[in-house]
mmCIF file of C-alpha atoms in Angstrom:
data_model
loop_
_atom_site.group_PDB
_atom_site.id
_atom_site.type_symbol
_atom_site.label_atom_id
_atom_site.label_comp_id
_atom_site.label_asym_id
_atom_site.label_seq_id
_atom_site.Cartn_x
_atom_site.Cartn_y
_atom_site.Cartn_z
ATOM 1 C CA MET R 29 115.360 59.998 96.092
ATOM 2 C CA LYS R 30 115.296 56.320 95.179
ATOM 3 C CA ILE R 31 111.570 56.139 95.950
ATOM 4 C CA ASN R 32 110.834 59.159 93.718
ATOM 5 C CA PHE R 33 113.008 57.687 90.973
ATOM 6 C CA LEU R 34 111.157 54.370 91.161
ATOM 7 C CA ARG R 35 107.801 56.113 91.144
ATOM 8 C CA GLY R 36 108.800 58.073 88.045
ATOM 9 C CA LEU R 37 110.116 54.960 86.344
ATOM 10 C CA ILE R 38 106.900 53.063 87.066
ATOM 11 C CA LYS R 39 104.809 55.970 85.821
ATOM 12 C CA ARG R 40 106.815 56.272 82.587
ATOM 13 C CA THR R 41 106.703 52.507 82.063
ATOM 14 C CA LEU R 42 102.932 52.448 82.596
ATOM 15 C CA MET R 43 102.420 55.312 80.151
ATOM 16 C CA LEU R 44 104.641 53.613 77.562
ATOM 17 C CA THR R 45 102.705 50.351 78.000
ATOM 18 C CA LEU R 46 99.386 52.140 77.467
ATOM 19 C CA ILE R 47 100.700 53.882 74.349
ATOM 20 C CA VAL R 48 102.021 50.630 72.899
ATOM 21 C CA PHE R 49 98.750 48.871 73.680
ATOM 22 C CA ALA R 50 96.780 51.640 71.998
ATOM 23 C CA MET R 51 99.024 51.513 68.935
ATOM 24 C CA GLN R 52 98.689 47.750 68.744
ATOM 25 C CA SER R 53 94.921 47.982 69.072
ATOM 26 C CA PHE R 54 94.759 50.514 66.260
ATOM 27 C CA ALA R 55 97.106 48.489 64.070
ATOM 28 C CA THR R 56 95.007 45.354 64.384
ATOM 29 C CA GLU R 57 91.750 47.094 63.567
ATOM 30 C CA GLN R 58 90.866 46.129 60.014
ATOM 31 C CA PRO R 59 87.872 47.288 58.023
ATOM 32 C CA SER R 60 85.490 44.338 57.886
ATOM 33 C CA GLY R 61 83.898 45.240 54.578
ATOM 34 C CA MET R 62 80.767 43.378 53.591
ATOM 35 C CA HIS R 63 80.970 40.606 56.166
ATOM 36 C CA PRO R 64 81.869 41.537 59.742
ATOM 37 C CA LYS R 65 83.062 38.796 62.078
ATOM 38 C CA ALA R 66 79.868 38.912 64.120
ATOM 39 C CA GLN R 67 77.823 38.152 61.013
ATOM 40 C CA LEU R 68 80.072 35.269 59.972
ATOM 41 C CA ASP R 69 80.019 33.805 63.490
ATOM 42 C CA PHE R 70 76.221 34.082 63.628
ATOM 43 C CA VAL R 71 75.788 32.262 60.327
ATOM 44 C CA ARG R 72 78.180 29.492 61.403
ATOM 45 C CA LYS R 73 76.020 28.888 64.466
ATOM 46 C CA GLN R 74 72.848 28.739 62.385
ATOM 47 C CA ILE R 75 74.408 26.239 59.987
ATOM 48 C CA ARG R 76 75.657 24.022 62.828
ATOM 49 C CA ALA R 77 72.198 24.136 64.388
ATOM 50 C CA LYS R 78 70.644 23.286 60.986
ATOM 51 C CA LYS R 79 68.364 26.268 61.327
ATOM 52 C CA GLU R 80 66.309 27.495 58.399
ATOM 53 C CA PRO R 81 66.425 29.415 56.160
ATOM 54 C CA TYR R 82 70.190 29.490 56.755
ATOM 55 C CA LEU R 83 70.755 25.798 56.155
ATOM 56 C CA SER R 84 68.998 25.863 52.778
ATOM 57 C CA ALA R 85 70.840 29.060 51.858
ATOM 58 C CA PHE R 86 74.147 27.444 52.826
ATOM 59 C CA LYS R 87 73.403 24.418 50.625
ATOM 60 C CA GLN R 88 72.557 26.839 47.817
ATOM 61 C CA LEU R 89 75.940 28.531 48.286
ATOM 62 C CA ILE R 90 77.839 25.229 48.263
ATOM 63 C CA GLN R 91 76.172 24.222 44.988
ATOM 64 C CA LYS R 92 77.460 27.420 43.401
ATOM 65 C CA ALA R 93 80.906 27.063 44.949
ATOM 66 C CA ASP R 94 81.195 23.467 43.755
ATOM 67 C CA SER R 95 80.259 24.580 40.255
ATOM 68 C CA ALA R 96 82.880 27.318 40.437
ATOM 69 C CA LEU R 97 85.555 24.703 41.090
ATOM 70 C CA LEU R 98 85.119 23.673 37.454
ATOM 71 C CA VAL R 99 85.325 27.192 35.985
ATOM 72 C CA ASN R 100 88.414 28.496 34.207
ATOM 73 C CA ASN R 101 89.271 32.173 34.576
ATOM 74 C CA HIS R 102 88.348 34.753 31.941
ATOM 75 C CA ALA R 103 90.839 37.482 32.881
ATOM 76 C CA VAL R 104 91.726 39.969 30.134
ATOM 77 C CA GLU R 105 94.506 42.525 29.895
ATOM 78 C CA ASP R 106 92.147 45.334 28.923
ATOM 79 C CA PHE R 107 88.604 45.110 30.267
ATOM 80 C CA LYS R 108 86.973 46.785 27.258
ATOM 81 C CA VAL R 109 83.224 47.193 27.662
ATOM 82 C CA PRO R 110 81.298 49.350 25.174
ATOM 83 C CA GLY R 111 78.185 51.261 26.176
ATOM 84 C CA TYR R 112 75.128 49.104 26.763
ATOM 85 C CA TYR R 113 72.806 51.288 24.733
ATOM 86 C CA GLN R 114 75.300 51.584 21.882
ATOM 87 C CA GLN R 115 76.440 47.928 21.572
ATOM 88 C CA LYS R 116 74.188 45.802 23.750
ATOM 89 C CA GLU R 117 75.345 42.312 22.757
ATOM 90 C CA GLU R 118 79.059 43.139 22.886
ATOM 91 C CA HIS R 119 78.572 44.940 26.196
ATOM 92 C CA GLN R 120 76.956 41.838 27.683
ATOM 93 C CA SER R 121 79.499 39.368 26.311
ATOM 94 C CA LYS R 122 82.503 41.428 27.417
ATOM 95 C CA SER R 123 81.019 41.974 30.870
ATOM 96 C CA LEU R 124 80.616 38.260 31.476
ATOM 97 C CA ALA R 125 84.362 37.744 31.869
ATOM 98 C CA LEU R 126 84.461 39.641 35.153
ATOM 99 C CA GLN R 127 80.928 38.740 36.246
ATOM 100 C CA VAL R 128 81.547 34.992 36.099
ATOM 101 C CA ASP R 129 84.979 35.163 37.717
ATOM 102 C CA ALA R 130 83.951 37.588 40.460
ATOM 103 C CA PHE R 131 80.908 35.564 41.474
ATOM 104 C CA SER R 132 82.952 32.349 41.368
ATOM 105 C CA ALA R 133 85.642 33.855 43.600
ATOM 106 C CA TYR R 134 83.061 35.239 46.037
ATOM 107 C CA SER R 135 81.070 32.009 46.346
ATOM 108 C CA CYS R 136 84.253 29.987 46.902
ATOM 109 C CA ALA R 137 85.635 32.432 49.480
ATOM 110 C CA LEU R 138 82.383 32.387 51.419
ATOM 111 C CA ALA R 139 82.231 28.586 51.200
ATOM 112 C CA TRP R 140 85.761 28.426 52.636
ATOM 113 C CA GLN R 141 84.718 30.615 55.571
ATOM 114 C CA PHE R 142 81.958 28.173 56.483
ATOM 115 C CA THR R 143 83.639 24.848 55.691
ATOM 116 C CA ASN R 144 87.350 25.588 56.167
ATOM 117 C CA LYS R 145 87.992 23.458 53.084
ATOM 118 C CA LYS R 146 91.211 24.480 51.386
ATOM 119 C CA VAL R 147 89.898 23.644 47.912
ATOM 120 C CA TYR R 148 87.472 26.563 48.066
ATOM 121 C CA ALA R 149 90.073 29.073 49.258
ATOM 122 C CA GLU R 150 92.536 27.990 46.596
ATOM 123 C CA LYS R 151 89.943 28.306 43.838
ATOM 124 C CA ALA R 152 88.931 31.758 45.021
ATOM 125 C CA LEU R 153 92.596 32.769 45.007
ATOM 126 C CA TYR R 154 92.936 31.351 41.512
ATOM 127 C CA PHE R 155 90.464 33.933 40.224
ATOM 128 C CA LEU R 156 91.996 36.780 42.230
ATOM 129 C CA ASN R 157 95.503 35.916 41.057
ATOM 130 C CA SER R 158 94.369 35.602 37.445
ATOM 131 C CA TRP R 159 92.967 39.113 37.349
ATOM 132 C CA ALA R 160 95.820 40.571 39.386
ATOM 133 C CA THR R 161 98.446 39.227 36.992
ATOM 134 C CA THR R 162 96.561 39.679 33.706
ATOM 135 C CA ASN R 163 94.311 42.722 33.918
ATOM 136 C CA LYS R 164 96.111 46.035 33.509
ATOM 137 C CA ALA R 165 93.385 48.389 32.310
ATOM 138 C CA TYR R 166 89.712 49.107 31.697
ATOM 139 C CA SER R 167 88.411 51.032 28.716
ATOM 140 C CA GLU R 168 85.528 52.100 26.499
ATOM 141 C CA LEU R 169 82.322 53.711 27.716
ATOM 142 C CA ASP R 170 81.236 51.168 30.340
ATOM 143 C CA GLY R 171 84.546 49.599 31.369
ATOM 144 C CA SER R 172 84.744 51.509 34.650
ATOM 145 C CA LEU R 173 81.065 51.012 35.464
ATOM 146 C CA VAL R 174 81.045 47.243 34.916
ATOM 147 C CA MET R 175 84.361 46.981 36.757
ATOM 148 C CA SER R 176 82.580 48.628 39.698
ATOM 149 C CA TYR R 177 79.309 46.710 39.752
ATOM 150 C CA SER R 178 80.671 43.287 38.834
ATOM 151 C CA GLY R 179 84.166 43.514 40.312
ATOM 152 C CA SER R 180 82.629 44.314 43.689
ATOM 153 C CA ALA R 181 82.294 40.566 44.345
ATOM 154 C CA MET R 182 86.024 40.135 43.701
ATOM 155 C CA LEU R 183 86.750 42.511 46.573
ATOM 156 C CA MET R 184 84.239 40.799 48.848
ATOM 157 C CA ALA R 185 86.073 37.566 48.153
ATOM 158 C CA ALA R 186 89.435 39.150 48.895
ATOM 159 C CA GLU R 187 88.271 40.472 52.258
ATOM 160 C CA LEU R 188 86.985 37.015 53.221
ATOM 161 C CA LEU R 189 90.327 35.448 52.249
ATOM 162 C CA LYS R 190 92.519 37.763 54.328
ATOM 163 C CA PRO R 191 92.849 35.227 57.177
ATOM 164 C CA TYR R 192 93.772 32.381 54.792
ATOM 165 C CA SER R 193 97.353 31.326 55.528
ATOM 166 C CA GLY R 194 97.755 29.957 52.013
ATOM 167 C CA TRP R 195 97.548 33.403 50.418
ATOM 168 C CA LYS R 196 101.200 33.998 49.632
ATOM 169 C CA ALA R 197 102.630 37.428 50.385
ATOM 170 C CA ASN R 198 103.748 37.991 46.781
ATOM 171 C CA ASP R 199 100.325 37.094 45.412
ATOM 172 C CA LYS R 200 98.581 39.309 47.955
ATOM 173 C CA ALA R 201 100.894 42.170 46.996
ATOM 174 C CA LEU R 202 100.051 41.692 43.307
ATOM 175 C CA PHE R 203 96.354 41.706 44.056
ATOM 176 C CA THR R 204 96.708 44.807 46.236
ATOM 177 C CA ASN R 205 98.486 46.521 43.365
ATOM 178 C CA TRP R 206 95.579 45.610 41.044
ATOM 179 C CA VAL R 207 93.085 46.972 43.550
ATOM 180 C CA LYS R 208 94.936 50.265 43.818
ATOM 181 C CA ASN R 209 95.908 50.804 40.181
ATOM 182 C CA VAL R 210 92.989 49.310 38.292
ATOM 183 C CA PHE R 211 89.927 48.633 40.439
ATOM 184 C CA ILE R 212 89.865 51.716 42.667
ATOM 185 C CA LYS R 213 91.109 53.873 39.807
ATOM 186 C CA ALA R 214 88.127 52.748 37.712
ATOM 187 C CA ALA R 215 85.740 53.451 40.582
ATOM 188 C CA HIS R 216 87.197 56.878 41.317
ATOM 189 C CA SER R 217 86.794 57.883 37.692
ATOM 190 C CA ILE R 218 82.983 57.874 37.996
ATOM 191 C CA ARG R 219 82.202 58.256 41.704
ATOM 192 C CA TYR R 220 81.087 61.870 41.310
ATOM 193 C CA ARG R 221 78.179 60.905 39.058
ATOM 194 C CA ASN R 222 74.772 61.637 40.561
ATOM 195 C CA ASN R 223 72.996 58.447 39.481
ATOM 196 C CA ASN R 224 73.350 54.657 39.736
ATOM 197 C CA SER R 225 76.824 54.791 38.160
ATOM 198 C CA GLY R 226 78.032 56.918 41.019
ATOM 199 C CA ASP R 227 76.379 54.610 43.535
ATOM 200 C CA TRP R 228 78.126 51.538 42.144
ATOM 201 C CA SER R 229 81.476 53.273 41.940
ATOM 202 C CA ARG R 230 81.166 54.369 45.566
ATOM 203 C CA LEU R 231 80.454 50.803 46.656
ATOM 204 C CA ALA R 232 83.493 49.648 44.679
ATOM 205 C CA THR R 233 85.553 52.401 46.275
ATOM 206 C CA VAL R 234 84.681 51.536 49.875
ATOM 207 C CA LEU R 235 85.203 47.828 49.229
ATOM 208 C CA GLY R 236 88.595 48.519 47.688
ATOM 209 C CA ASP R 237 89.471 50.904 50.497
ATOM 210 C CA CYS R 238 88.519 48.287 53.079
ATOM 211 C CA PHE R 239 90.892 45.806 51.528
ATOM 212 C CA ILE R 240 93.849 48.188 51.436
ATOM 213 C CA GLY R 241 92.935 49.850 54.755
ATOM 214 C CA ASP R 242 92.327 53.377 53.454
ATOM 215 C CA VAL R 243 89.862 54.581 56.079
ATOM 216 C CA ALA R 244 90.409 58.224 55.093
ATOM 217 C CA ASP R 245 89.043 57.571 51.607
ATOM 218 C CA ILE R 246 86.099 55.638 53.068
ATOM 219 C CA LYS R 247 85.276 58.733 55.105
ATOM 220 C CA LYS R 248 85.531 60.856 51.953
ATOM 221 C CA THR R 249 83.028 58.603 50.182
ATOM 222 C CA THR R 250 80.807 58.776 53.266
ATOM 223 C CA GLU R 251 80.683 62.555 53.013
ATOM 224 C CA MET R 252 79.880 62.307 49.298
ATOM 225 C CA ILE R 253 76.912 60.055 50.048
ATOM 226 C CA LYS R 254 75.657 62.398 52.753
ATOM 227 C CA ALA R 255 76.056 65.416 50.489
ATOM 228 C CA ASP R 256 73.847 64.227 47.621
ATOM 229 C CA LEU R 257 71.552 61.605 49.178
ATOM 230 C CA PHE R 258 68.526 63.863 49.257
ATOM 231 C CA ASN R 259 69.176 65.179 45.790
ATOM 232 C CA LYS R 260 68.720 61.564 44.676
ATOM 233 C CA ILE R 261 65.724 60.580 46.801
ATOM 234 C CA ALA R 262 62.655 62.799 46.439
ATOM 235 C CA PRO R 263 60.340 63.455 49.418
ATOM 236 C CA ASP R 264 57.832 60.935 48.037
ATOM 237 C CA GLY R 265 60.563 58.285 47.763
ATOM 238 C CA HIS R 266 61.186 58.161 44.012
ATOM 239 C CA MET R 267 64.769 58.254 42.723
ATOM 240 C CA VAL R 268 65.118 61.512 40.830
ATOM 241 C CA GLU R 269 67.639 60.396 38.208
ATOM 242 C CA GLU R 270 66.450 56.825 37.813
ATOM 243 C CA VAL R 271 62.819 57.571 36.918
ATOM 244 C CA LYS R 272 64.180 59.294 33.814
ATOM 245 C CA ARG R 273 65.198 55.933 32.344
ATOM 246 C CA GLN R 274 61.889 55.503 30.536
ATOM 247 C CA GLY R 275 60.556 51.922 30.665
ATOM 248 C CA ASN R 276 63.467 50.761 32.827
ATOM 249 C CA GLY R 277 62.925 53.274 35.613
ATOM 250 C CA ILE R 278 61.873 50.724 38.228
ATOM 251 C CA TRP R 279 64.859 48.529 37.420
ATOM 252 C CA TYR R 280 67.234 51.490 37.642
ATOM 253 C CA THR R 281 65.687 52.459 40.966
ATOM 254 C CA TYR R 282 66.728 49.037 42.246
ATOM 255 C CA PHE R 283 70.082 49.419 40.478
ATOM 256 C CA SER R 284 70.734 52.612 42.440
ATOM 257 C CA LEU R 285 69.437 51.547 45.855
ATOM 258 C CA ALA R 286 71.297 48.220 45.922
ATOM 259 C CA PRO R 287 74.822 49.708 45.856
ATOM 260 C CA LEU R 288 73.762 52.727 47.912
ATOM 261 C CA THR R 289 72.570 50.558 50.798
ATOM 262 C CA ALA R 290 75.529 48.190 50.452
ATOM 263 C CA SER R 291 77.904 51.161 50.716
ATOM 264 C CA MET R 292 76.096 52.252 53.864
ATOM 265 C CA TRP R 293 76.532 48.770 55.319
ATOM 266 C CA VAL R 294 80.266 48.675 54.552
ATOM 267 C CA ILE R 295 80.689 52.175 55.987
ATOM 268 C CA TYR R 296 78.829 51.168 59.146
ATOM 269 C CA ASN R 297 81.072 48.115 59.579
ATOM 270 C CA THR R 298 84.193 50.190 58.993
ATOM 271 C CA THR R 299 83.628 53.492 60.767
ATOM 272 C CA GLY R 300 80.451 52.992 62.803
ATOM 273 C CA ASP R 301 78.772 55.830 60.919
ATOM 274 C CA ASN R 302 75.089 54.848 60.519
ATOM 275 C CA LEU R 303 73.724 56.402 57.315
ATOM 276 C CA PHE R 304 70.605 54.238 57.306
ATOM 277 C CA THR R 305 68.869 56.635 59.696
ATOM 278 C CA LEU R 306 69.358 59.760 57.574
ATOM 279 C CA GLU R 307 66.132 61.607 56.818
ATOM 280 C CA LYS R 308 65.254 64.999 55.392
ATOM 281 C CA ASP R 309 61.830 66.523 54.702
ATOM 282 C CA GLY R 310 60.267 63.068 54.874
ATOM 283 C CA SER R 311 62.772 61.644 52.397
ATOM 284 C CA SER R 312 64.699 58.524 53.409
ATOM 285 C CA VAL R 313 66.149 55.276 52.121
ATOM 286 C CA LYS R 314 63.301 53.458 53.854
ATOM 287 C CA LYS R 315 60.720 55.401 51.876
ATOM 288 C CA ALA R 316 62.620 54.815 48.635
ATOM 289 C CA LEU R 317 62.576 51.063 49.291
ATOM 290 C CA GLU R 318 58.874 51.139 50.073
ATOM 291 C CA ARG R 319 58.124 52.992 46.842
ATOM 292 C CA LEU R 320 60.304 50.599 44.860
ATOM 293 C CA LEU R 321 58.285 47.626 46.071
ATOM 294 C CA TYR R 322 54.961 49.417 45.636
ATOM 295 C CA TYR R 323 55.582 50.418 42.020
ATOM 296 C CA ASN R 324 57.041 47.031 41.194
ATOM 297 C CA GLN R 325 53.748 45.540 42.336
ATOM 298 C CA HIS R 326 51.596 48.341 40.869
ATOM 299 C CA PRO R 327 53.343 49.383 37.633
ATOM 300 C CA GLU R 328 50.118 50.901 36.315
ATOM 301 C CA GLU R 329 50.618 53.712 38.852
ATOM 302 C CA TRP R 330 54.160 54.497 37.661
ATOM 303 C CA THR R 331 53.628 58.020 36.359
ATOM 304 C CA TRP R 332 56.935 58.473 34.529
ATOM 305 C CA PHE R 333 56.408 55.946 31.732
ATOM 306 C CA LYS R 334 53.688 53.589 30.560
ATOM 307 C CA ASN R 335 54.160 49.835 31.024
ATOM 308 C CA PRO R 336 57.492 49.934 32.861
ATOM 309 C CA VAL R 337 59.617 46.812 33.207
ATOM 310 C CA THR R 338 59.012 44.982 36.476
ATOM 311 C CA SER R 339 60.827 42.102 38.099
ATOM 312 C CA ASN R 340 60.351 38.404 37.546
ATOM 313 C CA THR R 341 62.422 35.294 38.115
ATOM 314 C CA TYR R 342 63.549 35.109 34.488
ATOM 315 C CA THR R 343 65.201 38.458 33.802
ATOM 316 C CA SER R 344 68.665 38.384 32.254
ATOM 317 C CA VAL R 345 70.110 40.182 35.254
ATOM 318 C CA GLY R 346 68.450 38.056 37.937
ATOM 319 C CA PHE R 347 65.396 38.333 40.163
ATOM 320 C CA TRP R 348 65.257 41.791 41.721
ATOM 321 C CA PRO R 349 64.451 43.641 44.021
ATOM 322 C CA VAL R 350 63.760 40.657 46.281
ATOM 323 C CA ASN R 351 67.471 40.398 47.108
ATOM 324 C CA LEU R 352 67.664 44.055 48.124
ATOM 325 C CA LEU R 353 64.538 43.872 50.280
ATOM 326 C CA GLU R 354 65.757 40.642 51.910
ATOM 327 C CA ALA R 355 68.957 42.461 52.836
ATOM 328 C CA MET R 356 67.136 45.492 54.218
ATOM 329 C CA HIS R 357 64.188 43.955 56.050
ATOM 330 C CA HIS R 358 66.051 43.673 59.370
ATOM 331 C CA ILE R 359 67.039 47.333 59.186
ATOM 332 C CA TYR R 360 63.641 48.541 58.015
ATOM 333 C CA PRO R 361 61.044 46.051 59.332
ATOM 334 C CA ASN R 362 58.018 46.076 57.056
ATOM 335 C CA ASP R 363 55.200 43.542 56.723
ATOM 336 C CA ASN R 364 54.971 44.221 52.981
ATOM 337 C CA PHE R 365 58.669 43.440 52.557
ATOM 338 C CA GLU R 366 58.286 40.182 54.467
ATOM 339 C CA ALA R 367 55.215 39.106 52.506
ATOM 340 C CA TYR R 368 57.042 39.727 49.230
ATOM 341 C CA ILE R 369 60.287 38.050 50.290
ATOM 342 C CA ALA R 370 59.115 34.963 52.177
ATOM 343 C CA PRO R 371 57.909 32.796 49.250
ATOM 344 C CA HIS R 372 61.281 33.117 47.505
ATOM 345 C CA ARG R 373 63.685 32.129 50.298
ATOM 346 C CA PRO R 374 66.487 31.223 50.206
ATOM 347 C CA ILE R 375 67.359 34.160 47.986
ATOM 348 C CA MET R 376 70.546 34.387 45.955
ATOM 349 C CA TYR R 377 71.434 36.952 43.269
ATOM 350 C CA SER R 378 74.139 35.432 41.106
ATOM 351 C CA LYS R 379 74.096 37.506 37.923
ATOM 352 C CA HIS R 380 75.324 40.832 36.606
ATOM 353 C CA ASP R 381 75.813 43.070 39.667
ATOM 354 C CA TYR R 382 76.954 42.225 43.167
ATOM 355 C CA ALA R 383 75.782 44.202 46.142
ATOM 356 C CA TRP R 384 73.318 41.859 47.853
ATOM 357 C CA THR R 385 74.302 38.444 46.502
ATOM 358 C CA PHE R 386 73.561 36.056 49.392
ATOM 359 C CA PRO R 387 71.061 38.096 51.440
ATOM 360 C CA THR R 388 69.227 35.173 53.080
ATOM 361 C CA LEU R 389 72.436 33.474 54.185
ATOM 362 C CA MET R 390 74.136 36.698 55.302
ATOM 363 C CA PRO R 391 71.586 38.778 57.271
ATOM 364 C CA VAL R 392 72.227 42.474 57.753
ATOM 365 C CA LYS R 393 71.690 43.697 61.314
ATOM 366 C CA LEU R 394 72.694 46.885 63.065
ATOM 367 C CA ASN R 395 71.966 45.885 66.671
ATOM 368 C CA GLY R 396 74.013 42.748 67.038
ATOM 369 C CA TYR R 397 73.637 39.092 66.120
ATOM 370 C CA ASN R 398 71.990 37.371 69.057
#
């Protein structure tokens, strides 16, 4: 009897231990957002080894982070951004408040990860706290859209700062409240759109969900992407909605693919679901990227509008699509991508919209960082 009792007790204890271990394992699993630990560890090794192009890209980052140390926040209670095509100058000036602060927070948070210098973490938190305590709403035609495509960097910064012991619980709670009640709310309001607006809002959504740990909503966004991906990308690779934007069709193609691919990367890091391999009737993200580069280099063959805008290093929104192709060239190896990218390394995209901001420094790989 005693032996049977002991056997039962041991069995129950073992089962309880396994259950507790499983619960603990689940509880400590956190969505890694834009920058998984393996990526961060890989980059640290490259910097310590003074390996290029990582070392030059790191120095480029530190220059931006050091500049951000001198920036005062521009947080506003109501992020009011009128439509770009209705009030261009006001749209641009109002957008800058979040664009400058989000990029400053992101560059400082990333600099802290690689230097462990408190000054960078504290400055990044300064921007996060400013928006969390000041900003209560977004409004007008493009408030939600700009909140999505510029505020994305704010959430990347927040994810990077999670391990920072100096982030006080009350401040983190205030920021979490802002993410839930302003940022994600803005993104949700437009995530059913079938064009670049929807793509940016979905990236904002998954970044916000990563920070608050809402894996169920990440999976919902994943299904939305799967459901309309091949309504967006035609079999020949052109973006169905973006080519309608007259002379800016090539730019809007970039402006759709950048957040789309970034969302796929965040989803992969969070759930393991690999959307990069999706293909239907010859249509794929890879083909869309190839067509984007081709038409950017051969605008005379763009059949949807004469003399379309192409990229150069002096555009008001930054030098595109070199940042996107730098981010994607490990996933979709292509000699044409490499030839286009190589002369411009290290590549940084510091203006306007934040999907692939430090693509040379932070390589995107699906098969490990060896």
